[in-house]
Coordinates of C-alpha atoms and ligand atoms in Angstrom, one line a residue:
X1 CA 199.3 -73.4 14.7
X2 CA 200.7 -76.1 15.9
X3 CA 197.0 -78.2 16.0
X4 CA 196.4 -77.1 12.5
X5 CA 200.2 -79.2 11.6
X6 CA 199.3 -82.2 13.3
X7 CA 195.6 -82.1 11.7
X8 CA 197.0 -81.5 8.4
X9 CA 199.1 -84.4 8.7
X10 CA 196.2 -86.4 10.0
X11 CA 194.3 -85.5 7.1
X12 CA 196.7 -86.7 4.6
X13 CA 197.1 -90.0 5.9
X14 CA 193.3 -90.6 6.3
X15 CA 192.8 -89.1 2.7
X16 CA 194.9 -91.1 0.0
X17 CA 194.5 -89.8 -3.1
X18 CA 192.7 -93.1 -5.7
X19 CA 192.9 -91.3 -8.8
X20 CA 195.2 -88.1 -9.8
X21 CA 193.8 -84.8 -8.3
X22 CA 191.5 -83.5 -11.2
X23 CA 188.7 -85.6 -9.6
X24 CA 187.6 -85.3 -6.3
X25 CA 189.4 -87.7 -3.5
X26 CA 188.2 -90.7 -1.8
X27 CA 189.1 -92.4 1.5
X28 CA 190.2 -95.6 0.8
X29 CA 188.1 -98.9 1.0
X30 CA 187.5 -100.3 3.9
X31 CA 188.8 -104.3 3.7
X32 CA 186.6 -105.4 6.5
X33 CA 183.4 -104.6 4.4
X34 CA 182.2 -107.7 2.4
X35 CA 182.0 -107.9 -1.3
X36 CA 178.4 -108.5 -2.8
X37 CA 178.0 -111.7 -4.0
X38 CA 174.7 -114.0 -5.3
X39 CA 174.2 -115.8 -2.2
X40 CA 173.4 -111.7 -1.3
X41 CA 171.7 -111.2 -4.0
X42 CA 169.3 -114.3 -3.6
X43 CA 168.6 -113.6 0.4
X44 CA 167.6 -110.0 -1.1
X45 CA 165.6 -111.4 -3.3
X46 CA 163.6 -113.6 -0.7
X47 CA 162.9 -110.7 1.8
X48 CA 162.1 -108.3 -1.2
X49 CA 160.1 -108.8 -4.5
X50 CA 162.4 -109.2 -7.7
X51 CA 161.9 -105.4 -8.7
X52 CA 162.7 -103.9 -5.5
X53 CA 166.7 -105.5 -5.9
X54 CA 168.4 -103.3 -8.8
X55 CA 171.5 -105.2 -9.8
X56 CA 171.2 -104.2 -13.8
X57 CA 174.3 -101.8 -14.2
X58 CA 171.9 -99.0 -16.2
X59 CA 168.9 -99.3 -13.3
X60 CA 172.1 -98.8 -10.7
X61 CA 174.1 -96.1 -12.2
X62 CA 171.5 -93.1 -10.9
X63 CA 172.2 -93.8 -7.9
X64 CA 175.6 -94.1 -7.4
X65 CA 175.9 -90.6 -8.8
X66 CA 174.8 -87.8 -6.8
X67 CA 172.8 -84.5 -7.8
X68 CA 175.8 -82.3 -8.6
X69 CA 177.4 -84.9 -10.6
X70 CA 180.5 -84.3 -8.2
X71 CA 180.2 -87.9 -6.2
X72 CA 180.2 -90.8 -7.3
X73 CA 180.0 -94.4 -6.0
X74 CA 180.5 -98.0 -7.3
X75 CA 177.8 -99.8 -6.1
X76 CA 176.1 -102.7 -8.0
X77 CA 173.5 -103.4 -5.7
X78 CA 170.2 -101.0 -4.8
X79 CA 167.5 -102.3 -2.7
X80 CA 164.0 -100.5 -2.3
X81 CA 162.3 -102.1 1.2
X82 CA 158.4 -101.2 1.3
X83 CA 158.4 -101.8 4.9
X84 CA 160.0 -101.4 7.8
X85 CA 160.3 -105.2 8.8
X86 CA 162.3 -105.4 5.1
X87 CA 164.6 -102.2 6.1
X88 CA 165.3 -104.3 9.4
X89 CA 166.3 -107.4 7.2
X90 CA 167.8 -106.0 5.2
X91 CA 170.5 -104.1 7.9
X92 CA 170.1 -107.4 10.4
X93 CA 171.8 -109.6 7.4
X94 CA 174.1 -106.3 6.3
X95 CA 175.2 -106.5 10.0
X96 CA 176.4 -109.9 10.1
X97 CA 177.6 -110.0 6.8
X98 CA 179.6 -106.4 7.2
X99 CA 178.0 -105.1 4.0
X100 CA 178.3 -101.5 4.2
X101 CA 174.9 -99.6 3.3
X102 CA 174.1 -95.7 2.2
X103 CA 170.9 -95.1 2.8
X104 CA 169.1 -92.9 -0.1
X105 CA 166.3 -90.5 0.0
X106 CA 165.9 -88.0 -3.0
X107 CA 169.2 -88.0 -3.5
X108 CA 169.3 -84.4 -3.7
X109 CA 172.0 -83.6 -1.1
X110 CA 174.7 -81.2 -1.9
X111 CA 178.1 -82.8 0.1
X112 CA 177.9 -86.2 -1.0
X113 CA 176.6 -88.1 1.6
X114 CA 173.5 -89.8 -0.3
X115 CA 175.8 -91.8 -2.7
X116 CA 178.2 -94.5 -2.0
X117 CA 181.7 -94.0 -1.7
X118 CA 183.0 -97.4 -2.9
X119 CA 180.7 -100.2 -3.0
X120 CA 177.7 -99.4 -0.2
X121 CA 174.8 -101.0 -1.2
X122 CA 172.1 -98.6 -1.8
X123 CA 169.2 -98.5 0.2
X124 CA 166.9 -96.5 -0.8
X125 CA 163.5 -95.1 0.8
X126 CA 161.8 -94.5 -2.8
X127 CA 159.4 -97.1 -2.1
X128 CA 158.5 -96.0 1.6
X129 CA 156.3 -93.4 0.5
X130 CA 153.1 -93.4 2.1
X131 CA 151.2 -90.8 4.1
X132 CA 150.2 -92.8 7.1
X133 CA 147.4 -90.1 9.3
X134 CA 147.1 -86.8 10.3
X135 CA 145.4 -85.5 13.1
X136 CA 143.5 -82.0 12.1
X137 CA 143.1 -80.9 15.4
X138 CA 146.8 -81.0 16.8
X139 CA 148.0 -80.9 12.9
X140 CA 150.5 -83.6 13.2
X141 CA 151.1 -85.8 10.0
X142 CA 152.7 -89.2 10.3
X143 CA 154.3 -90.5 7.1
X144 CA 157.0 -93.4 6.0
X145 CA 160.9 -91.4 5.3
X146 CA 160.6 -91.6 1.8
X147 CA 157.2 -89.5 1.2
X148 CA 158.6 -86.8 -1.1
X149 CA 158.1 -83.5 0.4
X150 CA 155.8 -82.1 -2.2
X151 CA 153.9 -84.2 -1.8
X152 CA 153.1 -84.4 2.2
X153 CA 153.1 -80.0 1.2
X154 CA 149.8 -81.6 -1.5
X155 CA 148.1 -83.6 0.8
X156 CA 148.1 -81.0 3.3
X157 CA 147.2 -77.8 1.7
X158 CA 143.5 -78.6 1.0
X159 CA 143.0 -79.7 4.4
X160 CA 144.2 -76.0 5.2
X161 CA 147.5 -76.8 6.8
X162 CA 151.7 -76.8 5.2
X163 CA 154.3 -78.3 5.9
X164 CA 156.8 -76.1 8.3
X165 CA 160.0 -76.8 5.8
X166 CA 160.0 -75.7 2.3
X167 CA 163.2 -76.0 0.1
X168 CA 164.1 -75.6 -3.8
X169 CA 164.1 -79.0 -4.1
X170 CA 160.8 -80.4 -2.5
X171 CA 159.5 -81.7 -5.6
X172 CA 162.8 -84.4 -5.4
X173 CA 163.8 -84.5 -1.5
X174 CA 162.1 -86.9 0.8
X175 CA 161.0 -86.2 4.5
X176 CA 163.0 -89.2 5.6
X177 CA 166.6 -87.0 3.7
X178 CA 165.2 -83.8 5.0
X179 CA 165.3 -85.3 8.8
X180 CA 168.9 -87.0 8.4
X181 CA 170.3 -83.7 7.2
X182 CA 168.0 -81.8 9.8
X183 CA 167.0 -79.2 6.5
X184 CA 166.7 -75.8 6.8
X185 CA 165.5 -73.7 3.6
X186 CA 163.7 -71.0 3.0
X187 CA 160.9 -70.8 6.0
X188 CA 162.9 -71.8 8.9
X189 CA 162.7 -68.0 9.9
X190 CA 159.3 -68.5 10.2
X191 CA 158.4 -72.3 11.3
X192 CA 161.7 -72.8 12.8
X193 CA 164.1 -76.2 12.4
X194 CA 163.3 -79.5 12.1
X195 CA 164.4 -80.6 15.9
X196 CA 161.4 -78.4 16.8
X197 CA 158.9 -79.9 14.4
X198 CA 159.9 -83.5 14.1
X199 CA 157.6 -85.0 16.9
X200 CA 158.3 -88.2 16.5
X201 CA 160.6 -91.0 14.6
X202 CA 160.7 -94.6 13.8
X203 CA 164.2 -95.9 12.7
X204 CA 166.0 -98.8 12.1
X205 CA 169.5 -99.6 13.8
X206 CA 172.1 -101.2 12.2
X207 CA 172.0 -104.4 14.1
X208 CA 168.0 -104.4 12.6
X209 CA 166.1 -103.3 15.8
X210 CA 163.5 -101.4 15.5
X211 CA 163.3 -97.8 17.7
X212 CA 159.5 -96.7 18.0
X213 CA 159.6 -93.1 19.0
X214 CA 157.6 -92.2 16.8
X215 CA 155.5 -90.1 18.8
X216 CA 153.0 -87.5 18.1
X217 CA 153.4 -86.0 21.7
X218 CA 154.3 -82.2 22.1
X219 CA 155.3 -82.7 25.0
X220 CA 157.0 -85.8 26.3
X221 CA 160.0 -85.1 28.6
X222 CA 160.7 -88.9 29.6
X223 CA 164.3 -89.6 29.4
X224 CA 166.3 -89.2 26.9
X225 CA 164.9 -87.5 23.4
X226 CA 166.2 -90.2 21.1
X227 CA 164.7 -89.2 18.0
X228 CA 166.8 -85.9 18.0
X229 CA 170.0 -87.8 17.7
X230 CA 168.8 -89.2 14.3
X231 CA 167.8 -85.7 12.9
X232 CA 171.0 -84.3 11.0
X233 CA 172.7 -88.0 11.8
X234 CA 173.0 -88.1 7.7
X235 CA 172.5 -91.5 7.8
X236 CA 175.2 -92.7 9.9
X237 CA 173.1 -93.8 13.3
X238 CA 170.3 -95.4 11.9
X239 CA 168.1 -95.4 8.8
X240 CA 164.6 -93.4 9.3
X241 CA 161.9 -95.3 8.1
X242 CA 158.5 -92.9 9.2
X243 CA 158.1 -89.7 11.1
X244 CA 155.4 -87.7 12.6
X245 CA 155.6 -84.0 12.3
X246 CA 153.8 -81.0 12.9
X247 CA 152.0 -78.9 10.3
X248 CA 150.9 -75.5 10.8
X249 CA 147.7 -73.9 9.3
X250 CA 148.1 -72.9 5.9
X251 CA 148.5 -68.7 5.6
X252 CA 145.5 -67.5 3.5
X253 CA 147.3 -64.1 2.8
X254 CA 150.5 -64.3 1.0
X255 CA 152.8 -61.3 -0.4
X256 CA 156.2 -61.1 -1.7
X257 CA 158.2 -58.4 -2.5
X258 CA 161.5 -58.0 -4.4
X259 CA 164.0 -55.0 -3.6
X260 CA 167.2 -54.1 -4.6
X261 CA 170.1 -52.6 -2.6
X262 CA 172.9 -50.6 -2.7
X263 CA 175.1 -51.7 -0.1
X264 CA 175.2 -54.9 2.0
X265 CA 174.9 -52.8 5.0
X266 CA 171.4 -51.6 4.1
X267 CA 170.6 -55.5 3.5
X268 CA 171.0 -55.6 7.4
X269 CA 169.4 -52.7 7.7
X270 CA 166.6 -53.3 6.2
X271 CA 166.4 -57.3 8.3
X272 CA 166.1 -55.7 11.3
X273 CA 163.3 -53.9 10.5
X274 CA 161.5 -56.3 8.9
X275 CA 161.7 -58.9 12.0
X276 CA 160.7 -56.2 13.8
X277 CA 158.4 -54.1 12.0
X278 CA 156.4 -57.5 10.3
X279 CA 157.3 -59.6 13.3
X280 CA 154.9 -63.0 12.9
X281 CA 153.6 -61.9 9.2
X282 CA 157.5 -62.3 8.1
X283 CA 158.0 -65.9 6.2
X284 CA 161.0 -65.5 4.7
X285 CA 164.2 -63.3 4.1
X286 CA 166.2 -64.3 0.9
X287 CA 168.9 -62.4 -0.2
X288 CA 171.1 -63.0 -3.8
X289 CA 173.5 -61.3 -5.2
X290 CA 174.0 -59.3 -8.9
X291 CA 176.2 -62.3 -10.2
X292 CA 173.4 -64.7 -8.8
X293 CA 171.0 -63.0 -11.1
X294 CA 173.0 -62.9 -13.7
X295 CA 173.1 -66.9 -13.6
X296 CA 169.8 -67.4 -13.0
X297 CA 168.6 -65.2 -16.4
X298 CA 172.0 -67.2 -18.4
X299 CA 169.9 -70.0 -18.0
X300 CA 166.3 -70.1 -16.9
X301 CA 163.4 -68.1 -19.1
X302 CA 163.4 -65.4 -16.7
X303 CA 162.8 -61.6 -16.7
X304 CA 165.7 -59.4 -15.5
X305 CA 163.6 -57.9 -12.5
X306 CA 164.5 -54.1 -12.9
X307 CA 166.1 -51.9 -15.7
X308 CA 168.4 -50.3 -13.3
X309 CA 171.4 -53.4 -12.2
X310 CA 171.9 -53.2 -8.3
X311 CA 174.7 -55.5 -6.4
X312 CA 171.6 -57.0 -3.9
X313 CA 168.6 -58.1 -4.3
X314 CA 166.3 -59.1 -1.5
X315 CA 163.0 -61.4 -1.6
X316 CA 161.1 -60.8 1.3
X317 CA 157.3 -62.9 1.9
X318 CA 154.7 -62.3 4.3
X319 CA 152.3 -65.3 4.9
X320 CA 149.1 -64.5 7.5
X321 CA 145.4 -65.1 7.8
X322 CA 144.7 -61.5 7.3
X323 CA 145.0 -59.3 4.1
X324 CA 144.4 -56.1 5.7
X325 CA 145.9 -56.4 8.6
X326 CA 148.6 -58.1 6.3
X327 CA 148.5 -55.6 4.0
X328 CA 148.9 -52.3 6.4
X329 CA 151.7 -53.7 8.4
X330 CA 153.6 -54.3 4.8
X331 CA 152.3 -50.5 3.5
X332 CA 154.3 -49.5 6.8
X333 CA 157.2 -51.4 6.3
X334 CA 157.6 -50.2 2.9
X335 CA 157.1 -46.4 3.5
X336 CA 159.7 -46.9 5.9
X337 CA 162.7 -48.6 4.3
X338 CA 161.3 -46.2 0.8
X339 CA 161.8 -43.0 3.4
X340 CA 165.5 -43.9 4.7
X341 CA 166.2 -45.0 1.0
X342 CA 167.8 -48.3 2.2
X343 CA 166.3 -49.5 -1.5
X344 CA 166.9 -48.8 -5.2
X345 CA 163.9 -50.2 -6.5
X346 CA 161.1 -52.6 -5.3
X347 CA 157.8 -54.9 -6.6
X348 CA 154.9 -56.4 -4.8
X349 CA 153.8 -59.8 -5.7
X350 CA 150.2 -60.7 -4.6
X351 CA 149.3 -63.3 -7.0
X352 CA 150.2 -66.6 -7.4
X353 CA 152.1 -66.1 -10.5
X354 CA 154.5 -63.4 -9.6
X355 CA 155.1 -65.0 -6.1
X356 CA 156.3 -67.9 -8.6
X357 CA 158.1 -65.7 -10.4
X358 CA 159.8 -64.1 -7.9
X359 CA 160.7 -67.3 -6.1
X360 CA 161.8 -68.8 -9.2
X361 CA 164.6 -66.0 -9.3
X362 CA 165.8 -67.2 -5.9
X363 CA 164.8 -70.9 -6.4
X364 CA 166.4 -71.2 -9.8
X365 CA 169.8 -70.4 -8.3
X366 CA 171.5 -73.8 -7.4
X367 CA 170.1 -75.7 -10.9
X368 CA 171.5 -72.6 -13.5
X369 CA 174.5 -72.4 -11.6
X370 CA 175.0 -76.9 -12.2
X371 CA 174.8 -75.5 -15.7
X372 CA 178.0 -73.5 -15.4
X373 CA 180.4 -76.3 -15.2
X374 CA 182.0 -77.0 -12.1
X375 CA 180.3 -75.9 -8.8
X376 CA 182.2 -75.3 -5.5
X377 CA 179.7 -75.0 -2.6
X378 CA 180.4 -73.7 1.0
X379 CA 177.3 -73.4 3.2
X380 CA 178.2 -70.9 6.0
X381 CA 176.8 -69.5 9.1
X382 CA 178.6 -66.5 9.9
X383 CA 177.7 -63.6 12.2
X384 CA 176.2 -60.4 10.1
X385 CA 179.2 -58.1 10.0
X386 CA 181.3 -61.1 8.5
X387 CA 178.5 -62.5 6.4
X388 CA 179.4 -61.0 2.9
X389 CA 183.1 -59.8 3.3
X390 CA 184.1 -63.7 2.6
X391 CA 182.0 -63.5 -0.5
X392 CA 184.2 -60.2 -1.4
X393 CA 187.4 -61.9 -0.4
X394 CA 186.7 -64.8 -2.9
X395 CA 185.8 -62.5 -5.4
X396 CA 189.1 -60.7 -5.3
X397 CA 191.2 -63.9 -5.1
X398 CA 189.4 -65.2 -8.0
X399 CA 189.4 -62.5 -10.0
X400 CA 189.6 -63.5 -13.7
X401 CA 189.2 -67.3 -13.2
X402 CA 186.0 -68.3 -11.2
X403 CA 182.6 -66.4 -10.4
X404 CA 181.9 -66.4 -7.3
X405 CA 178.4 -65.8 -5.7
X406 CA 176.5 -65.3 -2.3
X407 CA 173.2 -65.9 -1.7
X408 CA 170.9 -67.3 0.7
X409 CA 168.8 -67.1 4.1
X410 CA 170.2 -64.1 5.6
X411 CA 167.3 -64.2 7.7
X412 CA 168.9 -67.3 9.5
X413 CA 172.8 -65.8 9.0
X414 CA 173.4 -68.6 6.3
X415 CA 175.0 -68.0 3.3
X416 CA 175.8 -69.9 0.2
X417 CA 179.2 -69.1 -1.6
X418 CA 179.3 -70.3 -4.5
X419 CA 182.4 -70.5 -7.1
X420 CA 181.8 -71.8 -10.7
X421 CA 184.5 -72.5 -13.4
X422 CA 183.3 -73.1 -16.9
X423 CA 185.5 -76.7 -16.3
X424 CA 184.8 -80.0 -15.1
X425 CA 186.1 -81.9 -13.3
X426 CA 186.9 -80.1 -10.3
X427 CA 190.4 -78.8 -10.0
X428 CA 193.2 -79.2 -7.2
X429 CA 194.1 -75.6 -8.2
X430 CA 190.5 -74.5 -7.4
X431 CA 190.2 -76.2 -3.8
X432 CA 193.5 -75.1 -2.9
X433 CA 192.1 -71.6 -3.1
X434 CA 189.6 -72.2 -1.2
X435 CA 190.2 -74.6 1.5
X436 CA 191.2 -74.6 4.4
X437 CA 190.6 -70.7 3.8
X438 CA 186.8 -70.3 4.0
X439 CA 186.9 -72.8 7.2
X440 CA 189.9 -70.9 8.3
X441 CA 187.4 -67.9 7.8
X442 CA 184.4 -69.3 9.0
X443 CA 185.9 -70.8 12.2
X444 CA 187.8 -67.7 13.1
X445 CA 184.4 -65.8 13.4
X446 CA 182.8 -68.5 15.3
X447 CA 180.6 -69.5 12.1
X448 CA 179.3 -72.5 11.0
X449 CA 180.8 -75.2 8.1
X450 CA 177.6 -76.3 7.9
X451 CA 174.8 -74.5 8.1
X452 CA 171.9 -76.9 6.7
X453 CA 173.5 -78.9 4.3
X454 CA 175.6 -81.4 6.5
X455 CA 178.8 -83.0 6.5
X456 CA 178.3 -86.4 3.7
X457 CA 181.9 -87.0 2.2
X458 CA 182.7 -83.8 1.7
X459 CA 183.5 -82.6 5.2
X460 CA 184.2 -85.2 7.6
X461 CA 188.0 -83.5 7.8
X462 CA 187.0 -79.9 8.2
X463 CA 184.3 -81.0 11.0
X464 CA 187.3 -79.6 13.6
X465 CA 186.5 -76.0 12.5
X466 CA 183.4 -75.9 13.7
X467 CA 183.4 -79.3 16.5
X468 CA 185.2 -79.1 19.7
X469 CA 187.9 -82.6 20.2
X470 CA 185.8 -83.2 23.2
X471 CA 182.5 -83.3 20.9
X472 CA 184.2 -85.0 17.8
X473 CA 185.1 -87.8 20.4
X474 CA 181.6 -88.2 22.3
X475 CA 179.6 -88.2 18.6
X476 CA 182.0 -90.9 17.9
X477 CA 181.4 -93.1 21.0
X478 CA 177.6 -92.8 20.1
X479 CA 177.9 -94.2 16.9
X480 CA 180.3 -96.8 17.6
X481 CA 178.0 -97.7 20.5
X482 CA 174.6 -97.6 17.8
X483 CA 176.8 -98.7 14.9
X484 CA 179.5 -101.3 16.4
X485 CA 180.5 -102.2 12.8
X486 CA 180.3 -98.8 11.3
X487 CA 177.9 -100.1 8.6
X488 CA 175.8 -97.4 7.8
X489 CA 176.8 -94.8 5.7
X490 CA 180.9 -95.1 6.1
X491 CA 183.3 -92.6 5.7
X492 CA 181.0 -90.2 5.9
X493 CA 180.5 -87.5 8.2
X494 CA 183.1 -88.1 11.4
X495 CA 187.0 -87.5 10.4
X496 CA 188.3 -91.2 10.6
Ligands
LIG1 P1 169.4 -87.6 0.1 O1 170.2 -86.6 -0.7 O2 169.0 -88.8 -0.5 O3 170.3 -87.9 1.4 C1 170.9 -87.0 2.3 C2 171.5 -87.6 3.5 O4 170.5 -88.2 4.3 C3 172.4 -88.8 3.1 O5 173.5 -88.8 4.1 C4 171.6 -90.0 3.3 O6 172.3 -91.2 3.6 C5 170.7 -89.6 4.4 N1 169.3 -90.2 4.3 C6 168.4 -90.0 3.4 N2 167.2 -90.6 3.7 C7 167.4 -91.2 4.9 C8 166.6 -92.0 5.7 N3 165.4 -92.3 5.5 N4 167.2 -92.5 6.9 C9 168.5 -92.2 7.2 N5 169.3 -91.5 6.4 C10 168.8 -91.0 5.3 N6 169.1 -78.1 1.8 C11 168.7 -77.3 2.7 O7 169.0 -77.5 3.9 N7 168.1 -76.1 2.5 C12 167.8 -75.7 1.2 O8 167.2 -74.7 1.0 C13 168.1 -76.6 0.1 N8 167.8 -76.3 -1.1 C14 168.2 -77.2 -2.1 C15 167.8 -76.8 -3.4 C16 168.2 -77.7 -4.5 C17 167.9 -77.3 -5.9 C18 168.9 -78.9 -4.2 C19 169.4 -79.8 -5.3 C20 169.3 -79.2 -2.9 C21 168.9 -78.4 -1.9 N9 169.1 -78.7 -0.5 C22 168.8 -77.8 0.5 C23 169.9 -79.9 -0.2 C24 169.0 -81.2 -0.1 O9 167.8 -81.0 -0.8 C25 168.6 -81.4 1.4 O10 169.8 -81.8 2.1 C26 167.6 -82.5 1.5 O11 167.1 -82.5 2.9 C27 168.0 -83.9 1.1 O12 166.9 -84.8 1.1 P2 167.0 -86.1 0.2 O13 165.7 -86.9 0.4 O14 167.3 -85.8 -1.2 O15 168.2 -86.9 0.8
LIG2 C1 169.4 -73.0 -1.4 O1 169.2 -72.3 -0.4 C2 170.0 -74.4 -1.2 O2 169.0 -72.7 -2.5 C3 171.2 -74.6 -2.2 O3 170.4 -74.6 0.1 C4 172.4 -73.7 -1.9 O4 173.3 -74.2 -4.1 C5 173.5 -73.9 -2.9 O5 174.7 -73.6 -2.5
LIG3 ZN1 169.9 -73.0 1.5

């Protein structure tokens, strides 16, 4: 109890409130940083071609703001390096001069941490998109950090391999922003994270030196693994500028079913027999619930699934290299969880365009719920007997003011609550329902705060809940020993 008093404390004097509580609150700025000014601007100019520095107020404004509309920066200055060489300039000069710098990929994180907070120049990777080799016989792809991820997914597939991360927002989302938040998605279950598949990195320090690790080595056990520190550093120890990764074969046989359920226990139920029963066929393990439909068909040109309304819904895929073998192992799967009656109602998709359509119920979550107004997003690992009671919880608290809905990879223990009001901006009255509560919740259980989507600006204060002292203190040693003059991405992501 105690702790929690002095952290509480803590917090408030770190956090100063810079406009009234309606919005959402900032640290204050950071007086050692330098202001922007045109001798800047010019030395940009030289390293860079005129187009690659954005000072125009309309060309800057996109990216000060981030994807939920719920961050936003000040910055006046975006720069878009084609190299390398210009990214280490670019931070050599930032370092001397004590410009702070956010680096920007697609811009499609959820806590905040792609946008400035104050007046962070913008670097971003957009330029840096280029697919540099791939190997076909180990299956390892080496491309610059800003190659969108759809893209490297596009190259790949005709050559008969994928990329071992998929996410509802590949079409946007960058390799380089997948690394820095160390992305999960949907067919981590399968392919497993990114600290698995990320063979190799090349980044950029703050000081401007160069760290080739960008290896394309399975195995390479000599010293220390650098390039894992960078994946899921958000920004904050270095900016990514190319990565080599490795890309399975693509599956030939894809299926994907869609089932409802009764109770959350048969959910559960019916997980545990799929990893067992589909074992290395099973690609992914979605789950949503009723109120999550209900957005998705508020706002998207969907179908409502099935006549009869269930609280769950589960989208389960099978990707192999065999359709009968494929086929058989789902036939059993299905007789068996139809026998127990651990489901209401179910469809097989075995075509390209109901596998769309079926994803796009579970893809189409995040964008139709933006549509809703204001969008509060906690992004838990909990253990499965917790994993939907806090979803319940919320629900009850909320009861006549918010919707509140839980979806996510239940395959990988990670759920998304969500709680929506029909007003923006976001509201004190809101946050104080639900923080320190859900952390409270999540920490008490031995969860996670952050399950894939990081820490940005939203959670450097909550990072306690989930973070040991002992580790808080050595993560901050390593960037003050990578980032002496805290340059790169401030106020984001350790508690000041
Ligand atoms: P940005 O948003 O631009 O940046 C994210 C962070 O990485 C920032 O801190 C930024 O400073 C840093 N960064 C970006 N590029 C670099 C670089 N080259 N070097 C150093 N730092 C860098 N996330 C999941 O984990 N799983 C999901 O299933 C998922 N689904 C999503 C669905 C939708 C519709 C949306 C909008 C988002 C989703 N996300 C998901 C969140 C987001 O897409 C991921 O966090 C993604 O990895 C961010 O990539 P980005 O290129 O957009 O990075
Ligand atoms: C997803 O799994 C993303 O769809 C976004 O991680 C989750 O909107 C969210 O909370
Ligand atoms: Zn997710």
């Amino acid at each position: 109890m105690l702790t929690n008093i002095i952290k509480n404390n803590n917090l408030k004097k770190c956090f100063r409130q810079v406009k009234n509580y309606s919005t959402i609150i900032k640290p204050e700025r950071d007086s050692k940083y330098a202001t922007i000014n045109n001798q800047d601007i010019n030395y940009f100019q030289n390293i860079l071609d005129k187009h690659s520095v954005l000072t125009d107020p309309s060309d800057v404004e996109g990216f000060n703001q981030d994807w939920m509309k719920k961050y936003k920066g000040t910055s006046s200055l975006v720069l878009k390096p084609k190299t390398t060489e210009q990214v280490s300039e670019i931070l050599k000069y930032c370092n001397n001069r004590k410009i702070a710098v956010v680096p920007q990929g697609g811009n499609t994180g959820l806590v905040g941490g792609s946008v400035p907070v104050h007046d962070e120049i913008i670097l971003s990777l957009a330029n840096m998109n280029k697919i540099e080799g791939f190997d076909p016989i180990t299956g390892v792809v080496t491309c610059q950090s800003g190659t969108v991820l759809e893209n490297i997914e596009s190259y790949l597939s005709p050559l008969g391999y994928t990329v071992p991360i998929d996410l509802g927002a590949k079409g946007s989302c960058q390799i380089g922003g997948n690394v820095s938040t160390n992305a999960g998605g949907i067919r981590l279950l399968r392919y497993g994270g990114l600290h698995g598949n990320i063979l190799g990195i090349e980044a950029v320090l703050a000081d401007g030196s160069i760290i080739d690790c960008l290896s394309t080595l399975r195995k390479d056990n000599t010293g220390y693994d650098l390039k894992q520190l960078f994946i899921g550093s958000e920004g904050t120890l270095g900016v990514i500028t190319k990565v080599s990764m490795i890309t399975p074969p693509k599956p030939t046989s894809v299926n994907v079913g869609l089932f409802t359920c009764d109770s959350f226990d048969k959910v559960k139920t019916i997980l545990t027999r799929a990893k067992s029963q589909l074992g290395d066929i099973l690609s992914a393990f979605e789950f949503m619930d009723r109120p999550c439909i209900d957005v998705v068909l508020a706002h998207q040109q969907v179908q409502d699934p099935f006549d009869n309304k269930q609280p769950f819904y589960i989208l389960i895929e099978t990707s192999g290299f065999n359709e009968t073998h494929d086929s058989e192992k789902l036939n059993d799967f299905l007789e068996s969880i139809m026998n127990d009656d651990l489901i209401v109602d179910g469809s097989l998709a075995t075509d390209t365009k109901n596998i769309s359509a079926f994803w796009k119920l579970r893809e189409s979550i995040t964008e139709s719920l933006g549509k809703e107004g204001a969008v509060y997003k906690y992004d838990l690992s909990l253990p499965m007997d917790q994993f939907y009671s806090i979803v319940e919880i919320m629900r009850n608290k909320f009861e006549g003011k918010a919707n509140v809905v839980g979806f996510g990879h239940v395959g990988d223990g990670n759920l998304h609550l969500n709680i929506s009001t029909p007003k923006k901006p976001y509201q004190k009255e809101i946050f104080d329902m639900i923080e320190p509560f859900v952390y409270e919740y999540t920490s008490s259980h031995r969860g996670s705060i952050s399950a894939e989507h990081g820490i940005g600006s939203m959670k450097p204060n909550h990072l306690h809940y989930s973070k040991s002292s002992n580790s808080i203190h050595l993560m901050k040693s390593i960037k003050n020993t990578m980032d002496p003059n805290n340059i790169l991405n401030p106020y984001k992501v350790l508690p000041n």
